[in-house]
Amino acid sequence: MSRWTGSWLSGPGAAIEAMDGPARYRGERLGLPESGPGSVASPGLRFAGFLIDLVLASLVTSLFRRPDFADPASMSTYNLIAVGVWFAITAVGISLAGFTVGKALLGMRVVRMDGTALVGPLRGIPRTLLTGVILPAAVNDKNGRGLHDRLLGTIVLRTR
């Protein structure tokens, strides 16, 4: 089979791999280290940080509204408030500091690909909205970046 047919049938990334060879680890093509500080955070680590943030949002919500597990309507309202609290915590944390409580506890930080110091609200708020949808955050490329990170020019790196 000819080279152009093989790369065309293998998908859009196959031509690049044929020229450079396959990447050995996430972030190699971006010039990032394989492990340690500055390496790309794994999907499992990012998901664990997300879960910590959800639990934190639920705990903060329970300070203002008591959950009533027997009443589905009350729990629906409670869950909507908790999602709003999660959105506020995440959007502010990512925009101003580059991390949330969950990310900080697990040693991760969101950074811009262009090297600018702060993610900022113009990227932090849409990134949080897309993370809430789950699907863009769950689909990763070969560099370990979710669709939401690719769209907004960010990446989640390890800090330790």
JSON list of C-alpha atoms in Angstrom, two decimals:
[
{"chain": "A", "resi": 1, "resn": "MET", "atom": "CA", "xyz": [0.00, 0.00, 0.00]},
{"chain": "A", "resi": 2, "resn": "SER", "atom": "CA", "xyz": [1.36, 3.44, -0.84]},
{"chain": "A", "resi": 3, "resn": "ARG", "atom": "CA", "xyz": [2.32, 5.92, 1.87]},
{"chain": "A", "resi": 4, "resn": "TRP", "atom": "CA", "xyz": [-0.41, 8.49, 1.14]},
{"chain": "A", "resi": 5, "resn": "THR", "atom": "CA", "xyz": [-3.12, 5.82, 1.08]},
{"chain": "A", "resi": 6, "resn": "GLY", "atom": "CA", "xyz": [-1.93, 4.31, 4.34]},
{"chain": "A", "resi": 7, "resn": "SER", "atom": "CA", "xyz": [-1.81, 7.64, 6.14]},
{"chain": "A", "resi": 8, "resn": "TRP", "atom": "CA", "xyz": [-5.18, 8.70, 4.68]},
{"chain": "A", "resi": 9, "resn": "LEU", "atom": "CA", "xyz": [-6.85, 5.46, 5.75]},
{"chain": "A", "resi": 10, "resn": "SER", "atom": "CA", "xyz": [-5.17, 5.55, 9.15]},
{"chain": "A", "resi": 11, "resn": "GLY", "atom": "CA", "xyz": [-6.55, 8.98, 10.02]},
{"chain": "A", "resi": 12, "resn": "PRO", "atom": "CA", "xyz": [-5.26, 12.54, 10.10]},
{"chain": "A", "resi": 13, "resn": "GLY", "atom": "CA", "xyz": [-2.55, 11.97, 12.71]},
{"chain": "A", "resi": 14, "resn": "ALA", "atom": "CA", "xyz": [-0.97, 9.02, 10.92]},
{"chain": "A", "resi": 15, "resn": "ALA", "atom": "CA", "xyz": [1.00, 11.18, 8.47]},
{"chain": "A", "resi": 16, "resn": "ILE", "atom": "CA", "xyz": [2.62, 13.08, 11.33]},
{"chain": "A", "resi": 17, "resn": "GLU", "atom": "CA", "xyz": [3.44, 9.84, 13.14]},
{"chain": "A", "resi": 18, "resn": "ALA", "atom": "CA", "xyz": [4.93, 8.41, 9.98]},
{"chain": "A", "resi": 19, "resn": "MET", "atom": "CA", "xyz": [7.31, 11.37, 9.76]},
{"chain": "A", "resi": 20, "resn": "ASP", "atom": "CA", "xyz": [8.19, 11.78, 13.44]},
{"chain": "A", "resi": 21, "resn": "GLY", "atom": "CA", "xyz": [7.40, 8.34, 14.82]},
{"chain": "A", "resi": 22, "resn": "PRO", "atom": "CA", "xyz": [4.80, 7.66, 17.50]},
{"chain": "A", "resi": 23, "resn": "ALA", "atom": "CA", "xyz": [4.89, 9.68, 20.69]},
{"chain": "A", "resi": 24, "resn": "ARG", "atom": "CA", "xyz": [6.30, 7.74, 23.64]},
{"chain": "A", "resi": 25, "resn": "TYR", "atom": "CA", "xyz": [4.27, 9.64, 26.25]},
{"chain": "A", "resi": 26, "resn": "ARG", "atom": "CA", "xyz": [1.64, 12.38, 26.60]},
{"chain": "A", "resi": 27, "resn": "GLY", "atom": "CA", "xyz": [3.12, 15.81, 26.02]},
{"chain": "A", "resi": 28, "resn": "GLU", "atom": "CA", "xyz": [6.30, 14.66, 24.25]},
{"chain": "A", "resi": 29, "resn": "ARG", "atom": "CA", "xyz": [5.40, 16.55, 21.06]},
{"chain": "A", "resi": 30, "resn": "LEU", "atom": "CA", "xyz": [4.79, 19.66, 23.14]},
{"chain": "A", "resi": 31, "resn": "GLY", "atom": "CA", "xyz": [8.28, 19.46, 24.64]},
{"chain": "A", "resi": 32, "resn": "LEU", "atom": "CA", "xyz": [7.03, 18.56, 28.11]},
{"chain": "A", "resi": 33, "resn": "PRO", "atom": "CA", "xyz": [8.75, 16.11, 30.46]},
{"chain": "A", "resi": 34, "resn": "GLU", "atom": "CA", "xyz": [7.49, 12.54, 30.77]},
{"chain": "A", "resi": 35, "resn": "SER", "atom": "CA", "xyz": [6.90, 12.73, 34.54]},
{"chain": "A", "resi": 36, "resn": "GLY", "atom": "CA", "xyz": [7.21, 15.07, 37.48]},
{"chain": "A", "resi": 37, "resn": "PRO", "atom": "CA", "xyz": [6.62, 18.83, 37.56]},
{"chain": "A", "resi": 38, "resn": "GLY", "atom": "CA", "xyz": [5.58, 20.24, 34.20]},
{"chain": "A", "resi": 39, "resn": "SER", "atom": "CA", "xyz": [4.38, 16.91, 32.80]},
{"chain": "A", "resi": 40, "resn": "VAL", "atom": "CA", "xyz": [0.83, 16.42, 31.53]},
{"chain": "A", "resi": 41, "resn": "ALA", "atom": "CA", "xyz": [-1.60, 15.32, 34.25]},
{"chain": "A", "resi": 42, "resn": "SER", "atom": "CA", "xyz": [-3.19, 11.92, 33.60]},
{"chain": "A", "resi": 43, "resn": "PRO", "atom": "CA", "xyz": [-6.93, 11.63, 32.93]},
{"chain": "A", "resi": 44, "resn": "GLY", "atom": "CA", "xyz": [-7.38, 9.66, 36.17]},
{"chain": "A", "resi": 45, "resn": "LEU", "atom": "CA", "xyz": [-5.70, 12.37, 38.22]},
{"chain": "A", "resi": 46, "resn": "ARG", "atom": "CA", "xyz": [-7.79, 15.08, 36.56]},
{"chain": "A", "resi": 47, "resn": "PHE", "atom": "CA", "xyz": [-10.97, 13.08, 37.23]},
{"chain": "A", "resi": 48, "resn": "ALA", "atom": "CA", "xyz": [-10.01, 12.64, 40.90]},
{"chain": "A", "resi": 49, "resn": "GLY", "atom": "CA", "xyz": [-9.54, 16.42, 41.19]},
{"chain": "A", "resi": 50, "resn": "PHE", "atom": "CA", "xyz": [-12.95, 16.92, 39.58]},
{"chain": "A", "resi": 51, "resn": "LEU", "atom": "CA", "xyz": [-14.56, 14.58, 42.13]},
{"chain": "A", "resi": 52, "resn": "ILE", "atom": "CA", "xyz": [-12.88, 16.41, 45.03]},
{"chain": "A", "resi": 53, "resn": "ASP", "atom": "CA", "xyz": [-14.28, 19.69, 43.70]},
{"chain": "A", "resi": 54, "resn": "LEU", "atom": "CA", "xyz": [-17.78, 18.17, 43.41]},
{"chain": "A", "resi": 55, "resn": "VAL", "atom": "CA", "xyz": [-17.66, 16.93, 47.02]},
{"chain": "A", "resi": 56, "resn": "LEU", "atom": "CA", "xyz": [-16.42, 20.34, 48.17]},
{"chain": "A", "resi": 57, "resn": "ALA", "atom": "CA", "xyz": [-19.27, 22.07, 46.31]},
{"chain": "A", "resi": 58, "resn": "SER", "atom": "CA", "xyz": [-21.77, 19.72, 47.95]},
{"chain": "A", "resi": 59, "resn": "LEU", "atom": "CA", "xyz": [-20.31, 20.40, 51.39]},
{"chain": "A", "resi": 60, "resn": "VAL", "atom": "CA", "xyz": [-20.43, 24.16, 50.84]},
{"chain": "A", "resi": 61, "resn": "THR", "atom": "CA", "xyz": [-24.03, 23.87, 49.64]},
{"chain": "A", "resi": 62, "resn": "SER", "atom": "CA", "xyz": [-24.97, 21.89, 52.75]},
{"chain": "A", "resi": 63, "resn": "LEU", "atom": "CA", "xyz": [-23.82, 24.84, 54.89]},
{"chain": "A", "resi": 64, "resn": "PHE", "atom": "CA", "xyz": [-26.66, 26.92, 53.43]},
{"chain": "A", "resi": 65, "resn": "ARG", "atom": "CA", "xyz": [-29.29, 24.32, 52.60]},
{"chain": "A", "resi": 66, "resn": "ARG", "atom": "CA", "xyz": [-29.94, 21.07, 54.42]},
{"chain": "A", "resi": 67, "resn": "PRO", "atom": "CA", "xyz": [-30.30, 18.11, 52.06]},
{"chain": "A", "resi": 68, "resn": "ASP", "atom": "CA", "xyz": [-33.56, 16.19, 52.46]},
{"chain": "A", "resi": 69, "resn": "PHE", "atom": "CA", "xyz": [-32.93, 12.77, 50.92]},
{"chain": "A", "resi": 70, "resn": "ALA", "atom": "CA", "xyz": [-36.59, 11.75, 51.30]},
{"chain": "A", "resi": 71, "resn": "ASP", "atom": "CA", "xyz": [-37.89, 14.63, 49.15]},
{"chain": "A", "resi": 72, "resn": "PRO", "atom": "CA", "xyz": [-36.89, 14.37, 45.46]},
{"chain": "A", "resi": 73, "resn": "ALA", "atom": "CA", "xyz": [-37.95, 17.95, 44.69]},
{"chain": "A", "resi": 74, "resn": "SER", "atom": "CA", "xyz": [-35.84, 19.31, 47.53]},
{"chain": "A", "resi": 75, "resn": "MET", "atom": "CA", "xyz": [-32.85, 17.22, 46.43]},
{"chain": "A", "resi": 76, "resn": "SER", "atom": "CA", "xyz": [-33.25, 18.46, 42.86]},
{"chain": "A", "resi": 77, "resn": "THR", "atom": "CA", "xyz": [-33.04, 22.04, 44.10]},
{"chain": "A", "resi": 78, "resn": "TYR", "atom": "CA", "xyz": [-30.09, 21.13, 46.33]},
{"chain": "A", "resi": 79, "resn": "ASN", "atom": "CA", "xyz": [-28.25, 19.56, 43.38]},
{"chain": "A", "resi": 80, "resn": "LEU", "atom": "CA", "xyz": [-28.85, 22.61, 41.17]},
{"chain": "A", "resi": 81, "resn": "ILE", "atom": "CA", "xyz": [-27.46, 24.87, 43.87]},
{"chain": "A", "resi": 82, "resn": "ALA", "atom": "CA", "xyz": [-24.46, 22.54, 44.31]},
{"chain": "A", "resi": 83, "resn": "VAL", "atom": "CA", "xyz": [-23.76, 22.69, 40.56]},
{"chain": "A", "resi": 84, "resn": "GLY", "atom": "CA", "xyz": [-23.88, 26.50, 40.75]},
{"chain": "A", "resi": 85, "resn": "VAL", "atom": "CA", "xyz": [-21.46, 26.46, 43.70]},
{"chain": "A", "resi": 86, "resn": "TRP", "atom": "CA", "xyz": [-19.16, 24.07, 41.78]},
{"chain": "A", "resi": 87, "resn": "PHE", "atom": "CA", "xyz": [-19.26, 26.38, 38.76]},
{"chain": "A", "resi": 88, "resn": "ALA", "atom": "CA", "xyz": [-18.40, 29.44, 40.87]},
{"chain": "A", "resi": 89, "resn": "ILE", "atom": "CA", "xyz": [-15.57, 27.69, 42.75]},
{"chain": "A", "resi": 90, "resn": "THR", "atom": "CA", "xyz": [-14.10, 26.27, 39.55]},
{"chain": "A", "resi": 91, "resn": "ALA", "atom": "CA", "xyz": [-14.46, 29.33, 37.32]},
{"chain": "A", "resi": 92, "resn": "VAL", "atom": "CA", "xyz": [-12.95, 31.68, 39.91]},
{"chain": "A", "resi": 93, "resn": "GLY", "atom": "CA", "xyz": [-10.16, 29.27, 40.88]},
{"chain": "A", "resi": 94, "resn": "ILE", "atom": "CA", "xyz": [-9.11, 28.47, 37.31]},
{"chain": "A", "resi": 95, "resn": "SER", "atom": "CA", "xyz": [-9.42, 32.09, 36.13]},
{"chain": "A", "resi": 96, "resn": "LEU", "atom": "CA", "xyz": [-7.46, 33.70, 38.96]},
{"chain": "A", "resi": 97, "resn": "ALA", "atom": "CA", "xyz": [-5.05, 31.02, 40.18]},
{"chain": "A", "resi": 98, "resn": "GLY", "atom": "CA", "xyz": [-5.05, 28.26, 37.56]},
{"chain": "A", "resi": 99, "resn": "PHE", "atom": "CA", "xyz": [-6.28, 25.61, 39.98]},
{"chain": "A", "resi": 100, "resn": "THR", "atom": "CA", "xyz": [-9.17, 24.52, 42.16]},
{"chain": "A", "resi": 101, "resn": "VAL", "atom": "CA", "xyz": [-8.99, 22.92, 45.59]},
{"chain": "A", "resi": 102, "resn": "GLY", "atom": "CA", "xyz": [-9.06, 19.44, 44.02]},
{"chain": "A", "resi": 103, "resn": "LYS", "atom": "CA", "xyz": [-6.32, 20.29, 41.53]},
{"chain": "A", "resi": 104, "resn": "ALA", "atom": "CA", "xyz": [-4.18, 21.90, 44.23]},
{"chain": "A", "resi": 105, "resn": "LEU", "atom": "CA", "xyz": [-4.52, 18.91, 46.56]},
{"chain": "A", "resi": 106, "resn": "LEU", "atom": "CA", "xyz": [-3.46, 16.53, 43.79]},
{"chain": "A", "resi": 107, "resn": "GLY", "atom": "CA", "xyz": [-0.67, 18.73, 42.44]},
{"chain": "A", "resi": 108, "resn": "MET", "atom": "CA", "xyz": [-2.14, 20.04, 39.18]},
{"chain": "A", "resi": 109, "resn": "ARG", "atom": "CA", "xyz": [-2.52, 23.42, 37.53]},
{"chain": "A", "resi": 110, "resn": "VAL", "atom": "CA", "xyz": [-4.22, 24.72, 34.38]},
{"chain": "A", "resi": 111, "resn": "VAL", "atom": "CA", "xyz": [-1.87, 26.82, 32.26]},
{"chain": "A", "resi": 112, "resn": "ARG", "atom": "CA", "xyz": [-2.17, 28.58, 28.94]},
{"chain": "A", "resi": 113, "resn": "MET", "atom": "CA", "xyz": [-0.28, 27.12, 26.00]},
{"chain": "A", "resi": 114, "resn": "ASP", "atom": "CA", "xyz": [1.05, 30.56, 25.00]},
{"chain": "A", "resi": 115, "resn": "GLY", "atom": "CA", "xyz": [2.88, 30.93, 28.34]},
{"chain": "A", "resi": 116, "resn": "THR", "atom": "CA", "xyz": [0.75, 33.76, 29.74]},
{"chain": "A", "resi": 117, "resn": "ALA", "atom": "CA", "xyz": [0.77, 33.70, 33.55]},
{"chain": "A", "resi": 118, "resn": "LEU", "atom": "CA", "xyz": [-2.99, 33.65, 34.24]},
{"chain": "A", "resi": 119, "resn": "VAL", "atom": "CA", "xyz": [-5.70, 31.66, 32.50]},
{"chain": "A", "resi": 120, "resn": "GLY", "atom": "CA", "xyz": [-8.11, 34.57, 32.98]},
{"chain": "A", "resi": 121, "resn": "PRO", "atom": "CA", "xyz": [-11.91, 34.68, 32.92]},
{"chain": "A", "resi": 122, "resn": "LEU", "atom": "CA", "xyz": [-12.17, 34.74, 29.11]},
{"chain": "A", "resi": 123, "resn": "ARG", "atom": "CA", "xyz": [-10.76, 31.20, 29.09]},
{"chain": "A", "resi": 124, "resn": "GLY", "atom": "CA", "xyz": [-11.61, 30.07, 32.63]},
{"chain": "A", "resi": 125, "resn": "ILE", "atom": "CA", "xyz": [-15.38, 30.53, 32.41]},
{"chain": "A", "resi": 126, "resn": "PRO", "atom": "CA", "xyz": [-15.89, 28.76, 29.04]},
{"chain": "A", "resi": 127, "resn": "ARG", "atom": "CA", "xyz": [-13.50, 26.01, 30.17]},
{"chain": "A", "resi": 128, "resn": "THR", "atom": "CA", "xyz": [-15.61, 25.47, 33.29]},
{"chain": "A", "resi": 129, "resn": "LEU", "atom": "CA", "xyz": [-18.82, 25.38, 31.22]},
{"chain": "A", "resi": 130, "resn": "LEU", "atom": "CA", "xyz": [-17.32, 22.80, 28.88]},
{"chain": "A", "resi": 131, "resn": "THR", "atom": "CA", "xyz": [-15.99, 20.76, 31.81]},
{"chain": "A", "resi": 132, "resn": "GLY", "atom": "CA", "xyz": [-19.53, 20.70, 33.23]},
{"chain": "A", "resi": 133, "resn": "VAL", "atom": "CA", "xyz": [-20.76, 19.14, 30.00]},
{"chain": "A", "resi": 134, "resn": "ILE", "atom": "CA", "xyz": [-18.23, 16.31, 30.68]},
{"chain": "A", "resi": 135, "resn": "LEU", "atom": "CA", "xyz": [-17.84, 15.07, 27.10]},
{"chain": "A", "resi": 136, "resn": "PRO", "atom": "CA", "xyz": [-15.21, 17.62, 25.98]},
{"chain": "A", "resi": 137, "resn": "ALA", "atom": "CA", "xyz": [-13.18, 16.93, 29.11]},
{"chain": "A", "resi": 138, "resn": "ALA", "atom": "CA", "xyz": [-13.43, 13.15, 28.67]},
{"chain": "A", "resi": 139, "resn": "VAL", "atom": "CA", "xyz": [-12.15, 13.10, 25.07]},
{"chain": "A", "resi": 140, "resn": "ASN", "atom": "CA", "xyz": [-8.35, 13.47, 25.07]},
{"chain": "A", "resi": 141, "resn": "ASP", "atom": "CA", "xyz": [-5.82, 13.80, 22.27]},
{"chain": "A", "resi": 142, "resn": "LYS", "atom": "CA", "xyz": [-2.38, 12.13, 22.15]},
{"chain": "A", "resi": 143, "resn": "ASN", "atom": "CA", "xyz": [-0.92, 14.94, 24.26]},
{"chain": "A", "resi": 144, "resn": "GLY", "atom": "CA", "xyz": [-3.44, 14.38, 27.06]},
{"chain": "A", "resi": 145, "resn": "ARG", "atom": "CA", "xyz": [-5.42, 17.55, 26.35]},
{"chain": "A", "resi": 146, "resn": "GLY", "atom": "CA", "xyz": [-9.21, 17.45, 26.47]},
{"chain": "A", "resi": 147, "resn": "LEU", "atom": "CA", "xyz": [-11.30, 19.00, 23.71]},
{"chain": "A", "resi": 148, "resn": "HIS", "atom": "CA", "xyz": [-12.08, 21.94, 26.01]},
{"chain": "A", "resi": 149, "resn": "ASP", "atom": "CA", "xyz": [-8.37, 22.53, 26.59]},
{"chain": "A", "resi": 150, "resn": "ARG", "atom": "CA", "xyz": [-7.61, 22.38, 22.86]},
{"chain": "A", "resi": 151, "resn": "LEU", "atom": "CA", "xyz": [-10.41, 24.82, 22.07]},
{"chain": "A", "resi": 152, "resn": "LEU", "atom": "CA", "xyz": [-9.27, 27.33, 24.69]},
{"chain": "A", "resi": 153, "resn": "GLY", "atom": "CA", "xyz": [-5.50, 26.91, 24.40]},
{"chain": "A", "resi": 154, "resn": "THR", "atom": "CA", "xyz": [-4.90, 25.45, 27.86]},
{"chain": "A", "resi": 155, "resn": "ILE", "atom": "CA", "xyz": [-3.38, 22.29, 29.34]},
{"chain": "A", "resi": 156, "resn": "VAL", "atom": "CA", "xyz": [-3.40, 20.66, 32.80]},
{"chain": "A", "resi": 157, "resn": "LEU", "atom": "CA", "xyz": [0.13, 20.10, 34.10]},
{"chain": "A", "resi": 158, "resn": "ARG", "atom": "CA", "xyz": [1.55, 18.46, 37.21]},
{"chain": "A", "resi": 159, "resn": "THR", "atom": "CA", "xyz": [3.07, 20.78, 39.81]},
{"chain": "A", "resi": 160, "resn": "ARG", "atom": "CA", "xyz": [4.90, 18.07, 41.73]}
]
